[in-house]
């Protein structure tokens, strides 16, 4: 008599499921070790749900597109059977108010330290080169009733590897000038190129970067009126004869896309070819001044923009042009993605430490999505896929945790 199909004790589907749960256990164990320094802010008698479970569900839900506390609860309830196989969940899935209360009270600085240590273990292997630093206001985090302004965060971004390296909150009634040095202090930037917009073009910041054995490219605008006017006048005068008789480096790039053509011309002039600049000695390590001319041809208009930069790099227009171009990836790769994919500006979370902690959760999710490269889709599509496919969620976690280790390593090599 025919025996039919051979049956096995462990069908392929069951083996795959068992393997997935084993992977999930290993990955959640790594996540727990990363955030082990975070102290539970709740009174002990109120600790119905484990802090580790709350953190892991929050991270997974934000990767899957959660915008707030209710979304975190809904994700947990929808995935309860799956989550219960590798999380303890002694009292089931935490409610939205539990997520809110915990993240309002978690020490934001410690949370940031844990995040930065995780990033350091990744960047050690990838090696950041150009690091743009720029600020972003979380527009929905204001509280008019309490007279609280919107949260302002300054982030360091690895443009080549699309990773957030760290972030610092701008103090109330202050600006990025005070936050940038604090952020630089947290990172080991030796050997890197730091690019900052005009707000961070300060002699103290230039000295801090140079003393840390890194190089800088700083935008020079009208917030330094005397120096800006002097540089602008000199370049306009010598541009007419194409810098004849002056040692310089020149590069030109033309890019087409999105129904426009952009031509970028870069002139780099060493200090030896320039007259003494205003307070020149205050700029530590300054070697060159750069002029970039951008001409954009749109279907209905042509625009021309001239920008000047101070840099400690040697006179190489091609390299400087690349660094300046990469600076704008912080706008496209970080700020734009946070607003479009994670809807950050529309988020009205605004009490306690919750805005800062939720902001960090979004950056954890963004790093995780960028590190997963097997699915060639946008971050929004990756997020949707992770929400629907548990195995793909594990793939994302594997990509962002495979480099993790406990040893402290520098953030930039």
CSV table of N, CA and C in Angstrom, one decimal, residues 228-244 246 267 269 274 289-291 293 304-308:
chain,number,residue,atom,x,y,z
A,228,UNK,N,32.7,88.1,6.0
A,228,UNK,CA,32.0,87.7,4.9
A,228,UNK,C,32.1,88.8,3.8
A,229,UNK,N,32.0,90.0,4.1
A,229,UNK,CA,32.1,91.1,3.1
A,229,UNK,C,33.5,91.1,2.5
A,230,UNK,N,34.5,90.9,3.3
A,230,UNK,CA,35.9,90.9,2.8
A,230,UNK,C,36.1,89.8,1.8
A,231,UNK,N,35.7,88.6,2.2
A,231,UNK,CA,35.8,87.4,1.3
A,231,UNK,C,35.0,87.6,0.0
A,232,UNK,N,33.8,88.0,0.2
A,232,UNK,CA,32.9,88.2,-1.0
A,232,UNK,C,33.5,89.2,-2.0
A,233,UNK,N,34.0,90.3,-1.5
A,233,UNK,CA,34.6,91.4,-2.3
A,233,UNK,C,35.8,90.8,-3.1
A,234,UNK,N,36.7,90.1,-2.4
A,234,UNK,CA,37.9,89.5,-3.0
A,234,UNK,C,37.6,88.5,-4.1
A,235,UNK,N,36.6,87.7,-3.8
A,235,UNK,CA,36.3,86.7,-4.8
A,235,UNK,C,35.6,87.3,-6.1
A,236,UNK,N,34.7,88.3,-5.8
A,236,UNK,CA,34.1,88.9,-6.9
A,236,UNK,C,35.1,89.7,-7.8
A,237,UNK,N,36.1,90.3,-7.2
A,237,UNK,CA,37.1,91.0,-7.9
A,237,UNK,C,38.0,90.1,-8.8
A,238,UNK,N,38.4,88.9,-8.3
A,238,UNK,CA,39.3,88.0,-9.0
A,238,UNK,C,38.5,87.0,-9.9
A,239,UNK,N,37.2,86.9,-9.7
A,239,UNK,CA,36.4,85.9,-10.5
A,239,UNK,C,36.4,86.5,-11.9
A,240,UNK,N,36.4,87.8,-12.1
A,240,UNK,CA,36.3,88.4,-13.4
A,240,UNK,C,37.4,87.9,-14.4
A,241,UNK,N,38.7,87.8,-13.8
A,241,UNK,CA,39.8,87.3,-14.7
A,241,UNK,C,40.1,85.8,-14.4
A,242,UNK,N,39.1,85.1,-13.8
A,242,UNK,CA,39.2,83.7,-13.6
A,242,UNK,C,40.4,83.3,-12.7
A,243,UNK,N,40.7,84.2,-11.8
A,243,UNK,CA,41.8,83.9,-10.8
A,243,UNK,C,43.2,83.8,-11.5
A,244,UNK,N,43.4,84.6,-12.5
A,244,UNK,CA,44.6,84.5,-13.2
A,244,UNK,C,45.8,84.9,-12.3
A,246,UNK,N,46.8,83.4,-9.7
A,246,UNK,CA,46.5,83.0,-8.3
A,246,UNK,C,46.5,81.5,-8.2
A,267,UNK,N,35.6,76.9,-6.3
A,267,UNK,CA,36.9,77.5,-6.3
A,267,UNK,C,37.5,77.4,-4.9
A,269,UNK,N,40.8,78.5,-2.6
A,269,UNK,CA,41.9,79.4,-2.5
A,269,UNK,C,42.7,79.2,-1.2
A,274,UNK,N,45.5,84.9,-0.3
A,274,UNK,CA,44.5,85.8,0.1
A,274,UNK,C,45.2,86.9,1.0
A,289,UNK,N,39.8,79.1,1.8
A,289,UNK,CA,38.5,79.7,1.7
A,289,UNK,C,37.9,79.2,0.4
A,290,UNK,N,36.7,78.8,0.4
A,290,UNK,CA,36.0,78.2,-0.7
A,290,UNK,C,34.8,79.0,-1.2
A,291,UNK,N,34.7,79.1,-2.5
A,291,UNK,CA,33.5,79.7,-3.1
A,291,UNK,C,32.8,78.7,-3.9
A,293,UNK,N,29.5,78.2,-6.5
A,293,UNK,CA,28.4,78.9,-7.3
A,293,UNK,C,27.5,77.8,-7.8
A,304,UNK,N,20.6,81.6,-9.3
A,304,UNK,CA,22.1,81.5,-9.0
A,304,UNK,C,22.3,81.8,-7.6
A,305,UNK,N,23.1,81.0,-6.9
A,305,UNK,CA,23.4,81.1,-5.5
A,305,UNK,C,24.9,81.0,-5.3
A,306,UNK,N,25.5,81.9,-4.5
A,306,UNK,CA,26.9,82.0,-4.2
A,306,UNK,C,27.1,81.7,-2.7
A,307,UNK,N,27.9,80.8,-2.3
A,307,UNK,CA,28.1,80.4,-0.9
A,307,UNK,C,29.6,80.3,-0.7
A,308,UNK,N,30.1,80.8,0.5
A,308,UNK,CA,31.5,80.8,0.9
A,308,UNK,C,31.6,79.8,2.1
